[in-house]
């Protein structure tokens, strides 16, 4: 079986390479393809290797099919992944045909053709879950870095003293609603990755060099504060002063101009928060990523996370990111988060009024 399997792997590798090199007669580079698929160039190289190729995950096979089913993916020198819902009938048919071809090659390479097929997402929702912005194709560890509640908030809480028999560390974390939402989604979207939760005051060097997903604003999460000061983004966050909400706002610098985006409170009730989503290479390990979700208030942070976890909105918001920031590995969005009768409404980034600021600007 070794030789036939090896030959099948080589056929799949050759087919993947031919799809890339045949585009428009001139082809595209491995780097261009990697950015469009949201993976690293070495992964593309490993999938195309004529010697000992690696097998791409089935979710990546779907992305290949969606990318190469239409010439619209390659326009004006740019490579972008067209949204599933934006493909016309002929493109959809070509996508299914190409996906079946590549999956058959992968099955043969995996030694399963003609017999039991490997379990793969048959359900469209599960397939999409495994291809969104919070899917990390390399299968490497993911660390959620959340803030620790300040001591004055923990003072009268039960079970937060490590000496107590019922000590529960999670009670010491801020943004628990958001943490539960995000952790569940990351585990489901990345079944091969270890997903760890760490408080910002307990991060190790190993944690900092994983895929980092950072929750919460600069007032409590020192890692958010550190990264925003270090990373290339014109957005700063002014923390709240004391127990009131004075000064709570995001500030955007554009040349000599400064724009301030503040939450809206009516009679002390939050009715609209402002939140920030940011993605970039991890400055502590550029082979990994950093993703920041931070609001002026906890419900803003929750709304920012729900933008990419809510089943009703995550696909369209993910496609918006892939299209708007094609070929970019560093980008950010300031978004409104509406609160109606205490309920957080998920932002829809395809609605222009929900996006307060985007960076980099279009065309740059």
Short mmCIF file of C-alpha atoms in Angstrom, two decimals:
data_model
loop_
_atom_site.label_atom_id
_atom_site.label_comp_id
_atom_site.label_asym_id
_atom_site.label_seq_id
_atom_site.Cartn_x
_atom_site.Cartn_y
_atom_site.Cartn_z
CA UNK A 1 0.00 0.00 0.00
CA UNK A 2 2.92 2.38 0.59
CA UNK A 3 3.78 2.92 -3.07
CA UNK A 4 0.20 3.52 -4.32
CA UNK A 5 -0.44 5.89 -1.42
CA UNK A 6 2.76 7.76 -2.18
CA UNK A 7 1.77 8.04 -5.83
CA UNK A 8 -1.66 9.33 -4.85
CA UNK A 9 -0.09 11.96 -2.60
CA UNK A 10 2.13 13.06 -5.47
CA UNK A 11 -0.91 13.33 -7.78
CA UNK A 12 -2.75 15.51 -5.29
CA UNK A 13 0.34 17.70 -4.80
CA UNK A 14 0.75 18.08 -8.56
CA UNK A 15 -2.91 18.96 -9.02
CA UNK A 16 -2.81 21.61 -6.29
CA UNK A 17 0.30 23.11 -7.85
CA UNK A 18 -1.25 23.10 -11.31
CA UNK A 19 -4.29 25.00 -10.06
CA UNK A 20 -1.98 27.70 -8.71
CA UNK A 21 0.41 27.91 -11.65
CA UNK A 22 -2.25 27.81 -14.38
CA UNK A 23 -4.16 30.91 -13.22
CA UNK A 24 -4.42 33.34 -16.13
CA UNK A 25 -1.57 31.60 -17.90
CA UNK A 26 0.98 33.16 -15.54
CA UNK A 27 -0.08 31.68 -12.23
CA UNK A 28 0.07 33.12 -8.73
CA UNK A 29 2.77 32.76 -6.09
CA UNK A 30 2.61 30.53 -3.05
CA UNK A 31 2.58 33.68 -0.93
CA UNK A 32 -0.46 35.08 -2.74
CA UNK A 33 -2.31 31.80 -2.38
CA UNK A 34 -1.37 31.53 1.30
CA UNK A 35 -2.79 34.98 2.07
CA UNK A 36 -6.02 34.24 0.22
CA UNK A 37 -6.50 30.98 2.15
CA UNK A 38 -5.38 32.43 5.48
CA UNK A 39 -2.44 30.05 5.93
CA UNK A 40 1.35 30.37 5.86
CA UNK A 41 3.41 30.01 2.63
CA UNK A 42 5.33 27.02 4.07
CA UNK A 43 2.01 25.16 4.36
CA UNK A 44 1.29 25.74 0.66
CA UNK A 45 4.79 24.52 -0.15
CA UNK A 46 4.30 21.39 1.97
CA UNK A 47 1.03 20.58 0.19
CA UNK A 48 2.70 20.94 -3.24
CA UNK A 49 5.92 19.11 -2.37
CA UNK A 50 6.72 16.50 -5.05
CA UNK A 51 8.67 14.38 -2.56
CA UNK A 52 6.75 13.95 0.69
CA UNK A 53 3.71 16.20 0.47
CA UNK A 54 1.48 16.86 3.46
CA UNK A 55 -2.26 16.40 3.05
CA UNK A 56 -4.29 19.62 3.37
CA UNK A 57 -7.27 19.46 5.77
CA UNK A 58 -10.65 18.96 4.13
CA UNK A 59 -11.62 22.53 5.06
CA UNK A 60 -8.68 23.80 3.00
CA UNK A 61 -9.76 21.59 0.09
CA UNK A 62 -13.06 23.43 0.08
CA UNK A 63 -11.26 26.77 0.11
CA UNK A 64 -9.16 25.66 -2.90
CA UNK A 65 -12.33 24.72 -4.77
CA UNK A 66 -14.02 28.00 -3.94
CA UNK A 67 -10.98 30.02 -4.96
CA UNK A 68 -10.26 28.28 -8.26
CA UNK A 69 -13.86 27.79 -9.41
CA UNK A 70 -14.06 31.33 -10.78
CA UNK A 71 -11.70 33.77 -12.53
CA UNK A 72 -13.28 36.48 -10.38
CA UNK A 73 -10.96 35.33 -7.60
CA UNK A 74 -8.08 36.82 -9.58
CA UNK A 75 -8.73 40.39 -10.67
CA UNK A 76 -6.58 43.52 -10.92
CA UNK A 77 -3.54 41.64 -9.68
CA UNK A 78 -5.28 40.64 -6.44
CA UNK A 79 -6.22 37.20 -5.16
CA UNK A 80 -9.36 37.06 -3.03
CA UNK A 81 -11.69 34.34 -1.82
CA UNK A 82 -15.20 34.98 -3.15
CA UNK A 83 -17.99 34.47 -0.65
CA UNK A 84 -19.93 31.23 -0.99
CA UNK A 85 -23.20 33.14 -1.35
CA UNK A 86 -21.69 35.37 -4.04
CA UNK A 87 -20.93 32.54 -6.48
CA UNK A 88 -23.35 32.23 -9.38
CA UNK A 89 -24.92 28.94 -10.44
CA UNK A 90 -22.17 27.96 -12.87
CA UNK A 91 -19.48 28.83 -10.34
CA UNK A 92 -21.24 26.79 -7.68
CA UNK A 93 -21.35 23.81 -10.01
CA UNK A 94 -17.65 24.21 -10.82
CA UNK A 95 -16.86 24.52 -7.11
CA UNK A 96 -18.66 21.24 -6.31
CA UNK A 97 -16.96 19.50 -9.23
CA UNK A 98 -13.51 20.70 -8.22
CA UNK A 99 -14.10 19.92 -4.56
CA UNK A 100 -15.16 16.35 -5.37
CA UNK A 101 -12.09 15.88 -7.57
CA UNK A 102 -9.70 17.12 -4.89
CA UNK A 103 -11.41 15.18 -2.10
CA UNK A 104 -11.20 12.00 -4.17
CA UNK A 105 -7.48 12.59 -4.64
CA UNK A 106 -7.11 13.24 -0.93
CA UNK A 107 -9.01 10.07 -0.06
CA UNK A 108 -6.73 8.05 -2.33
CA UNK A 109 -3.68 9.70 -0.79
CA UNK A 110 -5.05 8.88 2.64
CA UNK A 111 -5.43 5.24 1.65
CA UNK A 112 -9.21 5.23 1.96
CA UNK A 113 -10.49 5.25 -1.64
CA UNK A 114 -12.82 2.41 -2.46
CA UNK A 115 -13.41 1.74 1.24
CA UNK A 116 -14.46 3.58 4.33
CA UNK A 117 -14.15 7.31 3.79
CA UNK A 118 -12.65 9.47 6.54
CA UNK A 119 -15.10 11.44 8.58
CA UNK A 120 -15.29 14.97 7.20
CA UNK A 121 -17.80 17.80 7.52
CA UNK A 122 -20.82 16.74 5.50
CA UNK A 123 -22.84 19.46 7.09
CA UNK A 124 -22.48 22.88 5.47
CA UNK A 125 -22.49 24.66 8.81
CA UNK A 126 -19.66 22.50 10.13
CA UNK A 127 -17.66 23.00 6.95
CA UNK A 128 -18.01 26.76 7.23
CA UNK A 129 -17.05 26.64 10.88
CA UNK A 130 -13.75 25.06 9.86
CA UNK A 131 -12.87 27.81 7.38
CA UNK A 132 -13.62 31.11 9.14
CA UNK A 133 -11.28 33.75 10.60
CA UNK A 134 -11.09 31.88 13.91
CA UNK A 135 -9.95 28.67 12.22
CA UNK A 136 -6.16 28.25 12.44
CA UNK A 137 -5.14 25.81 9.73
CA UNK A 138 -1.74 24.93 11.17
CA UNK A 139 -3.29 23.16 14.16
CA UNK A 140 -0.93 24.93 16.58
CA UNK A 141 -1.90 25.83 20.17
CA UNK A 142 -4.19 28.78 20.83
CA UNK A 143 -4.08 30.86 24.02
CA UNK A 144 -7.00 33.00 25.16
CA UNK A 145 -5.55 35.80 27.29
CA UNK A 146 -8.19 37.42 29.48
CA UNK A 147 -7.93 39.95 32.29
CA UNK A 148 -7.94 39.13 35.96
CA UNK A 149 -10.65 40.91 37.95
CA UNK A 150 -9.07 43.63 40.13
CA UNK A 151 -8.66 42.74 43.84
CA UNK A 152 -11.41 45.13 44.94
CA UNK A 153 -13.92 43.21 42.79
CA UNK A 154 -12.80 39.85 44.18
CA UNK A 155 -12.70 40.88 47.81
CA UNK A 156 -16.25 39.80 48.68
CA UNK A 157 -16.61 37.00 46.15
CA UNK A 158 -16.74 33.34 47.23
CA UNK A 159 -14.31 30.68 46.01
CA UNK A 160 -11.61 33.07 44.76
CA UNK A 161 -9.10 32.32 47.51
CA UNK A 162 -6.77 29.46 46.45
CA UNK A 163 -6.75 28.28 50.08
CA UNK A 164 -10.49 27.51 49.95
CA UNK A 165 -11.53 23.90 49.19
CA UNK A 166 -14.01 25.17 46.56
CA UNK A 167 -11.55 27.57 44.92
CA UNK A 168 -12.63 28.25 41.30
CA UNK A 169 -10.04 30.12 39.25
CA UNK A 170 -12.54 31.06 36.54
CA UNK A 171 -14.34 33.30 39.05
CA UNK A 172 -11.26 35.53 39.03
CA UNK A 173 -11.51 36.20 35.28
CA UNK A 174 -13.14 39.23 33.69
CA UNK A 175 -15.47 38.92 30.66
CA UNK A 176 -16.73 35.45 31.60
CA UNK A 177 -19.66 35.55 29.13
CA UNK A 178 -17.24 36.38 26.35
CA UNK A 179 -14.71 33.78 27.46
CA UNK A 180 -17.31 31.00 27.45
CA UNK A 181 -18.55 32.03 24.00
CA UNK A 182 -15.07 32.26 22.51
CA UNK A 183 -13.62 29.13 24.11
CA UNK A 184 -16.45 26.95 22.84
CA UNK A 185 -16.16 28.34 19.34
CA UNK A 186 -12.38 27.96 19.17
CA UNK A 187 -12.56 24.35 20.37
CA UNK A 188 -15.22 23.51 17.78
CA UNK A 189 -13.46 25.31 14.92
CA UNK A 190 -10.00 23.95 15.78
CA UNK A 191 -10.44 20.37 16.99
CA UNK A 192 -6.74 19.57 16.45
CA UNK A 193 -5.47 22.59 18.40
CA UNK A 194 -4.91 22.83 22.12
CA UNK A 195 -6.95 25.80 23.37
CA UNK A 196 -5.71 27.24 26.66
CA UNK A 197 -7.14 29.98 28.89
CA UNK A 198 -4.70 32.19 30.77
CA UNK A 199 -5.12 35.32 32.87
CA UNK A 200 -2.99 38.22 31.71
CA UNK A 201 -0.89 38.02 34.89
CA UNK A 202 -0.13 34.32 34.41
CA UNK A 203 1.12 34.16 30.82
CA UNK A 204 4.30 32.17 30.21
CA UNK A 205 6.78 32.59 27.36
CA UNK A 206 5.26 29.50 25.72
CA UNK A 207 1.78 31.04 25.92
CA UNK A 208 2.95 34.29 24.31
CA UNK A 209 4.35 32.50 21.25
CA UNK A 210 1.14 30.62 20.38
CA UNK A 211 -1.82 31.99 18.44
CA UNK A 212 -2.90 34.70 20.90
CA UNK A 213 -6.55 35.71 21.27
CA UNK A 214 -6.74 38.64 23.68
CA UNK A 215 -9.96 39.65 25.46
CA UNK A 216 -10.78 42.96 27.08
CA UNK A 217 -9.61 46.54 27.11
CA UNK A 218 -6.59 48.43 28.33
CA UNK A 219 -8.01 49.21 31.77
CA UNK A 220 -7.68 45.64 33.09
CA UNK A 221 -5.80 43.58 30.49
CA UNK A 222 -2.13 44.56 30.46
CA UNK A 223 -1.50 42.47 27.33
CA UNK A 224 -4.06 44.49 25.36
CA UNK A 225 -2.35 47.66 26.54
CA UNK A 226 1.12 46.30 25.71
CA UNK A 227 0.16 45.08 22.25
CA UNK A 228 -1.72 48.22 21.19
CA UNK A 229 1.31 50.29 22.17
CA UNK A 230 3.62 48.01 20.22
CA UNK A 231 1.64 47.01 17.14
CA UNK A 232 1.16 48.97 13.93
CA UNK A 233 -2.35 50.37 14.26
CA UNK A 234 -3.57 54.00 14.56
CA UNK A 235 -6.15 53.09 17.22
CA UNK A 236 -5.70 53.81 20.92
CA UNK A 237 -8.07 53.13 23.79
CA UNK A 238 -8.66 55.51 26.69
CA UNK A 239 -9.61 53.57 29.80
CA UNK A 240 -12.41 54.53 32.16
CA UNK A 241 -11.48 56.80 35.04
CA UNK A 242 -12.49 55.36 38.39
CA UNK A 243 -15.97 53.94 38.89
CA UNK A 244 -17.62 56.34 36.43
CA UNK A 245 -17.30 56.22 32.66
CA UNK A 246 -15.47 59.51 32.17
CA UNK A 247 -13.03 59.42 29.28
CA UNK A 248 -14.08 56.02 27.95
CA UNK A 249 -13.37 56.13 24.22
CA UNK A 250 -11.32 54.90 21.30
CA UNK A 251 -9.16 57.44 19.50
CA UNK A 252 -8.01 57.21 15.89
CA UNK A 253 -5.12 59.28 14.57
CA UNK A 254 -4.98 60.13 10.86
CA UNK A 255 -2.22 62.60 10.09
CA UNK A 256 -3.00 65.78 12.01
CA UNK A 257 -6.59 64.69 12.59
CA UNK A 258 -7.89 62.86 15.63
CA UNK A 259 -11.27 61.14 15.76
CA UNK A 260 -12.87 60.02 19.01
CA UNK A 261 -15.41 57.20 19.19
CA UNK A 262 -17.18 56.95 22.54
CA UNK A 263 -19.92 54.66 23.86
CA UNK A 264 -23.42 56.00 24.43
CA UNK A 265 -25.06 55.88 27.85
CA UNK A 266 -28.56 57.14 28.62
CA UNK A 267 -29.39 57.70 32.28
CA UNK A 268 -26.43 55.55 33.18
CA UNK A 269 -27.55 52.66 30.93
CA UNK A 270 -25.30 51.48 28.11
CA UNK A 271 -27.19 51.58 24.80
CA UNK A 272 -24.28 51.51 22.33
CA UNK A 273 -20.72 50.43 22.96
CA UNK A 274 -17.65 50.74 20.74
CA UNK A 275 -15.44 47.70 20.21
CA UNK A 276 -12.21 46.92 18.41
CA UNK A 277 -11.26 43.83 16.40
CA UNK A 278 -7.60 43.54 15.43
CA UNK A 279 -5.63 40.80 13.63
CA UNK A 280 -1.87 40.72 12.95
CA UNK A 281 1.14 38.42 13.06
CA UNK A 282 2.11 37.70 16.65
CA UNK A 283 5.01 40.07 17.48
CA UNK A 284 6.48 37.39 19.76
CA UNK A 285 6.38 34.71 17.03
CA UNK A 286 5.55 35.84 13.51
CA UNK A 287 4.56 32.33 12.45
CA UNK A 288 1.52 32.71 14.71
CA UNK A 289 -1.17 35.39 14.97
CA UNK A 290 -2.58 37.81 17.51
CA UNK A 291 -6.29 38.63 17.58
CA UNK A 292 -7.67 41.30 19.90
CA UNK A 293 -11.31 41.75 20.91
CA UNK A 294 -11.78 44.73 23.20
CA UNK A 295 -14.72 46.96 23.99
CA UNK A 296 -15.07 49.98 26.21
CA UNK A 297 -17.34 47.79 28.34
CA UNK A 298 -17.73 44.03 28.76
CA UNK A 299 -20.75 43.91 26.43
CA UNK A 300 -18.74 45.62 23.71
CA UNK A 301 -16.08 42.92 23.97
CA UNK A 302 -18.82 40.29 23.88
CA UNK A 303 -20.35 41.85 20.76
CA UNK A 304 -16.98 41.96 19.00
CA UNK A 305 -16.46 38.24 19.66
CA UNK A 306 -20.01 37.40 18.59
CA UNK A 307 -19.25 39.05 15.24
CA UNK A 308 -17.19 35.95 14.42
CA UNK A 309 -18.96 33.27 16.51
CA UNK A 310 -22.67 34.00 16.04
CA UNK A 311 -23.91 31.43 13.49
CA UNK A 312 -26.22 34.04 11.92
CA UNK A 313 -23.46 36.55 11.21
CA UNK A 314 -20.02 34.89 11.39
CA UNK A 315 -19.96 33.74 7.74
CA UNK A 316 -20.87 37.11 6.24
CA UNK A 317 -18.54 38.95 8.64
CA UNK A 318 -15.73 36.51 7.90
CA UNK A 319 -16.26 36.91 4.18
CA UNK A 320 -16.27 40.67 4.59
CA UNK A 321 -12.86 40.50 6.29
CA UNK A 322 -11.49 38.16 3.61
CA UNK A 323 -12.67 40.45 0.81
CA UNK A 324 -12.00 43.84 2.39
CA UNK A 325 -8.53 42.93 3.65
CA UNK A 326 -7.43 40.50 0.93
CA UNK A 327 -3.64 40.15 0.84
CA UNK A 328 -3.41 41.76 4.30
CA UNK A 329 -2.14 40.03 7.41
CA UNK A 330 -2.67 43.11 9.61
CA UNK A 331 -6.01 44.92 9.88
CA UNK A 332 -8.56 46.30 12.31
CA UNK A 333 -12.18 47.37 12.57
CA UNK A 334 -13.83 49.65 15.10
CA UNK A 335 -17.46 48.61 15.34
CA UNK A 336 -20.61 49.71 17.09
CA UNK A 337 -22.29 47.22 19.44
CA UNK A 338 -25.98 47.91 20.06
CA UNK A 339 -27.56 46.96 23.39
CA UNK A 340 -31.36 46.74 23.40
CA UNK A 341 -33.06 46.13 26.75
CA UNK A 342 -29.86 44.64 28.06
CA UNK A 343 -29.40 42.30 25.10
CA UNK A 344 -26.23 42.54 23.00
CA UNK A 345 -26.91 42.62 19.25
CA UNK A 346 -24.26 41.06 17.02
CA UNK A 347 -22.67 43.62 14.67
CA UNK A 348 -23.15 43.05 10.94
CA UNK A 349 -19.97 44.30 9.27
CA UNK A 350 -21.59 44.24 5.84
CA UNK A 351 -23.72 47.18 7.04
CA UNK A 352 -21.58 50.35 6.64
CA UNK A 353 -23.17 52.05 9.65
CA UNK A 354 -21.78 49.34 11.94
CA UNK A 355 -18.18 50.08 10.93
CA UNK A 356 -16.82 53.23 12.55
CA UNK A 357 -13.24 52.88 11.29
CA UNK A 358 -11.26 50.41 9.20
CA UNK A 359 -7.52 50.11 8.81
CA UNK A 360 -5.61 50.01 6.55
CA UNK A 361 -7.68 52.25 4.26
CA UNK A 362 -8.89 50.75 1.00
CA UNK A 363 -6.34 50.95 -1.79
CA UNK A 364 -3.37 51.06 0.55
#
